CSV table of C-alpha atoms and ligand atoms in Angstrom, one decimal:
chain,number,residue,atom,x,y,z
M,1,MET,CA,40.0,114.4,123.2
M,2,ILE,CA,42.9,112.2,123.1
M,3,PRO,CA,44.1,111.6,119.8
M,4,PHE,CA,45.7,108.5,118.8
M,5,LEU,CA,48.7,110.4,117.5
M,6,ASP,CA,48.9,114.2,117.7
M,7,LEU,CA,51.5,115.0,115.2
M,8,LYS,CA,51.2,118.6,115.5
M,9,LYS,CA,52.0,118.5,119.2
M,10,ILE,CA,55.2,116.3,118.1
M,11,ASN,CA,56.6,118.7,115.8
M,12,GLU,CA,55.8,122.0,117.6
M,13,PRO,CA,59.0,122.3,119.7
M,14,TYR,CA,61.0,122.0,116.6
M,15,GLU,CA,59.4,124.8,114.7
M,16,THR,CA,62.0,127.5,115.2
M,17,ALA,CA,64.7,125.0,114.4
M,18,PHE,CA,63.0,123.9,111.3
M,19,GLN,CA,62.6,127.7,110.0
M,20,ASP,CA,66.3,128.2,110.5
M,21,LYS,CA,67.0,125.0,108.6
M,22,LEU,CA,64.9,126.2,105.8
M,23,LYS,CA,66.7,129.4,105.5
M,24,LEU,CA,69.9,127.4,105.5
M,25,VAL,CA,68.8,125.3,102.7
M,26,LEU,CA,67.6,128.3,100.8
M,27,ASN,CA,70.7,130.2,101.4
M,28,ASN,CA,72.6,127.1,100.3
M,29,GLY,CA,70.6,127.0,96.8
M,30,TRP,CA,71.2,123.3,96.7
M,31,TYR,CA,68.1,121.4,96.9
M,32,ILE,CA,68.8,117.5,96.0
M,33,LEU,CA,71.4,115.4,97.7
M,34,GLY,CA,73.2,118.3,99.3
M,35,LYS,CA,75.0,118.9,102.7
M,36,GLU,CA,71.8,118.0,104.8
M,37,VAL,CA,71.4,114.6,103.3
M,38,GLU,CA,75.1,113.8,103.7
M,39,THR,CA,75.2,115.2,107.2
M,40,PHE,CA,71.9,113.1,108.2
M,41,GLU,CA,73.2,109.9,106.3
M,42,LYS,CA,76.5,110.3,108.7
M,43,ALA,CA,74.4,110.7,111.9
M,44,PHE,CA,71.9,107.9,111.2
M,45,ALA,CA,74.6,105.6,110.4
M,46,GLU,CA,76.2,106.5,113.7
M,47,TYR,CA,72.9,106.2,115.6
M,48,CYS,CA,72.1,102.6,114.1
M,49,ASN,CA,75.9,101.6,114.7
M,50,ALA,CA,76.1,100.9,111.0
M,51,GLN,CA,79.0,101.7,108.6
M,52,TYR,CA,76.7,103.2,105.9
M,53,CYS,CA,73.3,104.9,105.5
M,54,ILE,CA,71.8,105.8,102.2
M,55,GLY,CA,69.0,108.2,102.3
M,56,VAL,CA,66.2,107.4,99.9
M,57,GLY,CA,62.8,108.6,99.1
M,58,ASN,CA,60.6,106.5,101.5
M,59,GLY,CA,60.5,103.3,103.5
M,60,PHE,CA,58.9,101.2,100.6
M,61,ASP,CA,61.8,102.4,98.2
M,62,ALA,CA,64.1,101.5,101.0
M,63,LEU,CA,63.2,97.9,101.0
M,64,VAL,CA,62.8,97.5,97.2
M,65,LEU,CA,66.1,99.1,96.5
M,66,ILE,CA,67.9,96.6,99.0
M,67,PHE,CA,66.3,93.8,97.0
M,68,LYS,CA,67.4,95.5,93.6
M,69,GLY,CA,70.9,95.9,95.1
M,70,TYR,CA,71.2,92.1,96.0
M,71,ILE,CA,69.9,91.3,92.3
M,72,ALA,CA,72.7,93.7,90.9
M,73,LEU,CA,75.2,92.1,93.1
M,74,GLY,CA,73.9,88.7,91.9
M,75,LYS,CA,72.9,87.6,95.2
M,76,LEU,CA,69.4,87.4,94.2
M,77,LYS,CA,67.7,86.8,91.0
M,78,LYS,CA,64.2,87.2,89.8
M,79,GLY,CA,61.8,84.5,91.1
M,80,ASP,CA,63.6,83.9,94.2
M,81,GLU,CA,61.6,83.3,97.4
M,82,VAL,CA,61.7,85.6,100.1
M,83,ILE,CA,60.3,84.5,103.7
M,84,VAL,CA,58.2,87.6,105.3
M,85,PRO,CA,55.9,87.5,108.1
M,86,ALA,CA,52.2,87.1,107.1
M,87,ASN,CA,51.4,89.7,109.8
M,88,THR,CA,52.9,92.9,108.5
M,89,TYR,CA,52.0,96.1,106.9
M,90,ILE,CA,51.5,95.4,103.2
M,91,ALA,CA,54.4,97.3,101.9
M,92,SER,CA,56.8,94.7,103.3
M,93,ILE,CA,55.3,92.2,100.8
M,94,LEU,CA,54.6,94.8,97.9
M,95,ALA,CA,58.3,95.7,98.2
M,96,ILE,CA,59.3,91.8,97.6
M,97,MET,CA,57.0,91.8,94.5
M,98,GLN,CA,58.1,95.1,93.3
M,99,ALA,CA,61.7,93.6,93.0
M,100,ASP,CA,60.4,90.6,90.9
M,101,LEU,CA,60.7,88.3,93.9
M,102,ILE,CA,58.1,85.9,95.6
M,103,PRO,CA,56.9,86.5,99.0
M,104,ILE,CA,56.4,83.4,101.1
M,105,LEU,CA,54.2,84.3,104.2
M,106,VAL,CA,54.9,82.8,107.5
M,107,GLU,CA,52.6,83.2,110.6
M,108,PRO,CA,53.3,85.2,113.8
M,109,ILE,CA,53.6,84.4,117.4
M,110,LEU,CA,50.1,85.6,118.8
M,111,GLU,CA,51.4,87.4,121.8
M,112,THR,CA,54.4,89.3,120.4
M,113,TYR,CA,52.6,90.0,116.7
M,114,ASN,CA,56.1,89.0,115.2
M,115,ILE,CA,57.1,86.4,112.9
M,116,ASN,CA,57.3,82.9,114.5
M,117,PRO,CA,60.9,81.5,113.9
M,118,ASP,CA,59.9,77.9,114.4
M,119,LEU,CA,57.6,78.2,111.4
M,120,ILE,CA,60.3,79.3,109.1
M,121,GLN,CA,62.0,76.1,108.4
M,122,GLU,CA,59.3,74.4,106.9
M,123,LYS,CA,58.7,77.1,104.4
M,124,ILE,CA,62.2,77.0,103.0
M,125,THR,CA,62.7,75.5,99.6
M,126,SER,CA,65.6,75.4,97.0
M,127,LYS,CA,64.4,78.8,95.7
M,128,THR,CA,64.5,80.7,99.1
M,129,LYS,CA,67.2,83.2,99.2
M,130,ALA,CA,66.3,85.7,101.7
M,131,ILE,CA,64.3,86.4,105.1
M,132,LEU,CA,62.7,89.8,105.4
M,133,ALA,CA,62.4,90.2,109.2
M,134,VAL,CA,59.7,93.0,110.3
M,135,HIS,CA,59.9,94.5,113.7
M,136,LEU,CA,56.3,95.0,113.9
M,137,TYR,CA,55.0,97.8,116.1
M,138,GLY,CA,58.5,98.7,117.5
M,139,GLN,CA,59.4,95.4,118.9
M,140,LEU,CA,62.3,93.5,117.6
M,141,ALA,CA,61.6,90.0,115.9
M,142,GLU,CA,63.6,87.0,117.2
M,143,MET,CA,66.8,87.9,115.5
M,144,GLU,CA,69.0,85.5,117.2
M,145,LYS,CA,66.9,82.6,115.9
M,146,ILE,CA,66.1,84.1,112.5
M,147,THR,CA,69.9,84.5,112.2
M,148,GLU,CA,70.6,81.0,113.0
M,149,ILE,CA,68.1,79.8,110.4
M,150,ALA,CA,69.4,82.2,107.8
M,151,ILE,CA,73.4,81.0,108.3
M,152,GLN,CA,72.1,77.4,108.2
M,153,ASN,CA,70.4,77.8,104.9
M,154,ASN,CA,72.6,80.3,103.6
M,155,LEU,CA,70.0,83.0,103.3
M,156,LEU,CA,70.3,86.8,103.2
M,157,ILE,CA,68.5,88.7,106.1
M,158,ILE,CA,67.0,92.1,105.3
M,159,GLU,CA,65.0,94.0,108.2
M,160,ASP,CA,62.1,96.1,107.8
M,161,SER,CA,62.6,98.6,110.5
M,162,ALA,CA,60.1,101.1,109.3
M,163,GLN,CA,58.3,100.9,112.8
M,164,SER,CA,61.3,100.3,115.0
M,165,HIS,CA,64.1,103.1,114.6
M,166,GLY,CA,66.4,102.9,117.9
M,167,ALA,CA,65.1,99.5,118.9
M,168,GLU,CA,68.6,98.1,117.4
M,169,ASN,CA,71.0,100.6,118.4
M,170,ASN,CA,72.3,98.6,121.2
M,171,LEU,CA,74.2,95.5,122.0
M,172,GLN,CA,71.8,93.4,120.0
M,173,SER,CA,73.2,94.8,116.7
M,174,LYS,CA,76.6,93.5,117.7
M,175,ILE,CA,75.2,89.8,118.0
M,176,TYR,CA,74.2,89.6,114.6
M,177,ASN,CA,76.6,91.7,112.8
M,178,LEU,CA,76.1,89.5,110.0
M,179,LYS,CA,73.0,91.4,109.2
M,180,SER,CA,72.8,92.6,105.6
M,181,ALA,CA,70.7,95.5,105.3
M,182,VAL,CA,67.8,97.4,107.2
M,183,ALA,CA,65.2,99.6,105.7
M,184,TYR,CA,63.7,102.8,107.7
M,185,SER,CA,60.9,104.9,107.0
M,186,PHE,CA,60.6,108.5,107.9
M,187,TYR,CA,57.0,108.7,107.2
M,188,PRO,CA,55.7,111.5,109.5
M,189,GLY,CA,53.9,109.1,111.9
M,190,LYS,CA,56.8,107.1,112.6
M,191,ASN,CA,59.2,107.2,115.6
M,192,LEU,CA,61.5,109.4,113.4
M,193,GLY,CA,59.0,111.1,111.2
M,194,ALA,CA,59.7,113.8,108.5
M,195,LEU,CA,57.3,116.6,107.2
M,196,GLY,CA,56.6,114.4,104.2
M,197,ASP,CA,58.2,111.2,102.9
M,198,GLY,CA,61.7,109.9,103.6
M,199,GLY,CA,63.4,106.9,104.0
M,200,ALA,CA,66.9,105.3,104.5
M,201,ILE,CA,68.9,102.1,104.4
M,202,THR,CA,71.6,101.1,106.7
M,203,THR,CA,74.3,98.5,106.0
M,204,ASN,CA,77.7,97.2,106.8
M,205,ASP,CA,78.3,95.7,103.7
M,206,PRO,CA,80.5,98.1,101.3
M,207,ALA,CA,79.6,96.4,98.0
M,208,LEU,CA,75.9,96.7,98.6
M,209,ALA,CA,76.2,100.3,99.9
M,210,LYS,CA,78.1,101.4,96.9
M,211,VAL,CA,75.5,99.9,94.8
M,212,LEU,CA,72.8,101.6,96.6
M,213,PHE,CA,74.3,105.0,96.6
M,214,SER,CA,74.0,104.6,92.9
M,215,LEU,CA,70.7,102.8,92.3
M,216,ARG,CA,68.8,105.7,94.1
M,217,ASN,CA,70.1,108.0,91.7
M,218,TYR,CA,69.5,106.5,88.3
M,219,GLY,CA,72.1,103.9,88.7
M,220,SER,CA,74.7,106.9,88.6
M,221,GLN,CA,77.3,108.1,91.0
M,222,LYS,CA,79.1,110.2,88.6
M,223,LYS,CA,76.9,112.6,86.7
M,224,TYR,CA,75.5,111.2,83.3
M,225,TYR,CA,77.3,107.7,83.6
M,226,ASN,CA,74.9,105.0,84.6
M,227,GLU,CA,76.5,101.8,85.9
M,228,PHE,CA,73.0,100.2,87.2
M,229,ILE,CA,69.6,100.1,86.0
M,230,GLY,CA,68.5,102.6,88.7
M,231,VAL,CA,65.5,104.6,89.8
M,232,ASN,CA,65.0,108.1,91.3
M,233,SER,CA,64.5,107.8,94.9
M,234,ARG,CA,66.6,110.2,96.8
M,235,LEU,CA,66.1,111.5,100.5
M,236,ASP,CA,64.8,115.1,99.7
M,237,GLU,CA,67.4,117.8,101.0
M,238,ILE,CA,64.7,119.6,102.9
M,239,GLN,CA,63.4,116.5,104.9
M,240,ALA,CA,67.0,115.5,105.7
M,241,ALA,CA,67.5,119.1,107.2
M,242,PHE,CA,64.4,118.5,109.3
M,243,LEU,CA,65.5,115.1,110.2
M,244,ASN,CA,68.9,116.3,111.4
M,245,VAL,CA,66.9,118.6,113.8
M,246,LYS,CA,64.9,115.7,115.3
M,247,LEU,CA,67.2,113.0,115.3
M,248,PRO,CA,69.0,114.1,118.6
M,249,ASN,CA,65.9,113.6,120.4
M,250,LEU,CA,64.9,110.0,119.0
M,251,ASN,CA,66.1,108.1,122.2
M,252,THR,CA,64.4,110.4,124.5
M,253,ASP,CA,61.4,110.0,122.6
M,254,ASN,CA,61.5,106.3,122.4
M,255,ASP,CA,62.1,106.5,126.3
M,256,LYS,CA,58.9,108.4,126.6
M,257,ARG,CA,57.0,105.9,124.6
M,258,ARG,CA,58.4,103.0,126.9
M,259,THR,CA,57.3,105.0,129.9
M,260,VAL,CA,53.8,105.2,128.7
M,261,ALA,CA,53.9,101.4,127.7
M,262,LYS,CA,55.2,100.6,131.0
M,263,ARG,CA,52.2,102.3,132.6
M,264,TYR,CA,49.7,100.7,130.3
M,265,LEU,CA,51.4,97.3,131.0
M,266,SER,CA,51.3,97.5,134.6
M,267,GLU,CA,48.2,99.5,135.2
M,268,ILE,CA,45.5,98.4,132.7
M,269,LYS,CA,43.6,95.4,134.5
M,270,ASN,CA,40.4,94.1,132.7
M,271,ASP,CA,40.0,90.4,131.6
M,272,LYS,CA,38.6,91.6,128.3
M,273,ILE,CA,41.8,93.2,127.1
M,274,ILE,CA,44.9,91.4,126.4
M,275,LEU,CA,48.0,93.4,126.8
M,276,PRO,CA,51.0,92.9,124.3
M,277,LEU,CA,54.0,90.6,125.2
M,278,TRP,CA,57.2,92.7,125.8
M,279,ASP,CA,60.2,90.4,126.5
M,280,PHE,CA,61.9,93.2,128.6
M,281,SER,CA,65.4,91.9,127.1
M,282,ASN,CA,64.7,93.7,123.9
M,283,ASN,CA,64.7,97.5,123.4
M,284,HIS,CA,61.1,97.6,122.3
M,285,VAL,CA,60.4,101.2,121.0
M,286,PHE,CA,56.7,101.3,120.9
M,287,HIS,CA,55.8,102.9,117.6
M,288,LEU,CA,52.4,101.4,118.6
M,289,PHE,CA,50.7,99.9,121.7
M,290,VAL,CA,48.5,97.3,120.4
M,291,VAL,CA,45.9,95.3,122.7
M,292,ARG,CA,43.6,92.6,121.6
M,293,THR,CA,40.1,92.3,122.6
M,294,SER,CA,37.2,89.8,121.3
M,295,ASN,CA,34.7,92.5,120.4
M,296,ARG,CA,37.0,95.2,119.1
M,297,GLN,CA,34.4,97.4,117.6
M,298,ASP,CA,32.5,97.7,120.6
M,299,LEU,CA,35.8,98.7,122.5
M,300,GLN,CA,36.7,101.1,119.9
M,301,GLU,CA,33.3,102.6,120.2
M,302,TYR,CA,33.4,102.7,124.0
M,303,LEU,CA,36.8,104.6,123.9
M,304,ALA,CA,35.2,107.1,121.2
M,305,LYS,CA,32.6,108.0,123.7
M,306,ASN,CA,34.8,108.6,126.2
M,307,ASN,CA,37.1,111.0,123.9
M,308,ILE,CA,39.9,108.5,123.4
M,309,GLN,CA,40.8,107.5,119.8
M,310,GLY,CA,41.7,103.9,119.2
M,311,MET,CA,43.0,102.8,115.6
M,312,ILE,CA,43.5,99.5,114.0
M,313,HIS,CA,46.7,98.3,112.7
M,314,TYR,CA,45.6,96.6,110.5
M,315,PRO,CA,42.1,95.8,109.5
M,316,VAL,CA,42.6,93.6,106.6
M,317,PRO,CA,45.5,90.8,106.4
M,318,PRO,CA,47.8,91.3,103.5
M,319,HIS,CA,46.7,87.9,102.2
M,320,LYS,CA,43.1,88.9,102.2
M,321,GLN,CA,43.6,92.2,100.3
M,322,LYS,CA,41.6,92.6,97.2
M,323,ALA,CA,44.8,93.5,95.5
M,324,PHE,CA,46.0,89.8,95.8
M,325,SER,CA,42.5,88.0,95.0
M,326,SER,CA,41.7,85.7,92.2
M,327,GLU,CA,42.2,88.2,89.4
M,328,THR,CA,45.9,88.7,90.5
M,329,LEU,CA,47.7,86.2,92.7
M,330,GLY,CA,44.8,84.1,93.8
M,331,TRP,CA,45.4,84.3,97.3
M,332,ASP,CA,41.9,84.2,98.3
M,333,ASP,CA,42.3,80.5,99.4
M,334,LEU,CA,45.3,81.3,101.7
M,335,SER,CA,44.7,80.7,105.2
M,336,PHE,CA,46.7,82.2,108.0
M,337,PRO,CA,44.6,81.5,111.2
M,338,ILE,CA,46.9,83.6,113.6
M,339,THR,CA,47.3,86.6,111.4
M,340,GLU,CA,43.4,86.6,110.8
M,341,LYS,CA,42.8,86.5,114.4
M,342,ILE,CA,45.2,89.3,115.0
M,343,HIS,CA,43.8,91.4,112.4
M,344,ASN,CA,40.1,90.7,113.8
M,345,GLU,CA,41.2,91.6,117.5
M,346,VAL,CA,43.7,94.3,117.6
M,347,LEU,CA,43.2,98.0,118.5
M,348,SER,CA,46.0,100.6,119.1
M,349,LEU,CA,45.9,102.9,122.1
M,350,PRO,CA,47.1,106.4,122.2
M,351,MET,CA,50.7,106.4,122.1
M,352,SER,CA,53.5,109.0,121.6
M,353,PRO,CA,56.3,111.2,123.2
M,354,VAL,CA,53.8,114.0,123.9
M,355,LEU,CA,51.1,112.3,125.6
M,356,THR,CA,50.7,113.8,129.2
M,357,GLU,CA,50.6,111.7,132.4
M,358,GLU,CA,47.1,112.7,132.9
M,359,GLU,CA,46.3,111.5,129.5
M,360,VAL,CA,47.7,108.0,130.0
M,361,GLY,CA,46.0,107.8,133.3
M,362,PHE,CA,42.7,108.8,131.9
M,363,VAL,CA,43.0,106.1,129.1
M,364,ILE,CA,43.8,103.6,131.9
M,365,GLU,CA,41.0,104.5,133.9
M,366,ILE,CA,38.5,104.3,131.2
M,367,LEU,CA,39.9,100.9,129.9
M,368,ASN,CA,39.6,99.5,133.6
M,369,ARG,CA,36.0,100.4,133.7
M,370,TYR,CA,35.3,98.9,130.5
B,401,PLP,C1,55.5,102.5,107.0
B,401,PLP,C2,55.9,101.2,106.7
B,401,PLP,C3,56.6,100.8,105.4
B,401,PLP,C4,56.8,101.9,104.3
B,401,PLP,O1,57.4,103.1,104.6
B,401,PLP,P1,56.8,104.4,103.7
B,401,PLP,O2,57.7,105.5,104.3
B,401,PLP,O3,55.4,104.6,104.0
B,401,PLP,O4,56.9,103.9,102.3
B,401,PLP,C5,57.1,99.4,105.4
B,401,PLP,N1,57.1,98.6,106.3
B,401,PLP,C6,56.5,98.9,107.2
B,401,PLP,C7,56.3,98.0,108.5
B,401,PLP,C8,55.9,100.1,107.7
B,401,PLP,O5,55.3,100.3,108.7
């Protein structure tokens, strides 16, 4: 059986190091916002070429807190509109709503699955104040174009990098140094995964960083003095300790993912299977390797029969979710044909740094025989 993602196998090599870290935390006797969180924040900021990193409870909170941070700074206010891809994991959209802002959905490019920058301008109104770019499946959205639109319309840029750790820590981040804030998730299945929930925000904006360090901890930096209306969303000390063990291997892991992807891209040859478009100029980190096919159920069942697990990311587009239907937002009537097509056709192939060459070869062979 070739699982879609073997988390146990991914974490196995770290077992001794994890146990040592756990002992260390127990010896320190300090469990919230201690040395491990501080060490991780420094290391991850450096890794991302960012000046500041703020550890938080999870990726969703990272997004919500960025918005709340801008609200606290007076750069956003209740009811402002935020441009977001229609084709994303629902968390991106829910985070905008959680901060009392209005999500405005924009169609993706079919071949890359990411937001189509050419469709953003027509959605901008006097209420539009920010763009939430999502780097879906590990591939950067077209940030140069997005940045240009943001500058022209005086919009903030926020990035959902929950699926793209390491995609940006190259030259590109310097091109749009104007970048305001980036949200990361360390959910176990992400490219950098904890053994539980975790998240972080990176930014080069000192004013925003200051607010965020406070917002995640009840709006307080000095104990029992509360400057902002904050929440409790702190990166856990033990999860930070585990992340400190894994971070040094992130680039190697991403390289391994790219190696698998390169083989899939060059060796899968089947007219019934449409491969994802990877513009080699970007540093795709292949959180997922997502193909399209007209009869997805058939392909998924065929793979299962051959002991290969394919998963669907995601089966229902956000605007078609029951949560947003007539009783709440009335999104039933919204139509995003490209987003809907993607959700009907996508299938994620096994992808991880621990797939063996034989396993990858087997997946390719089975797909080519389909
Ligand atoms: C995983 C994910 C999130 C949320 O992260 P959590 O840590 O699960 O809260 C947000 N956006 C995207 C695109 C994600 O994939």
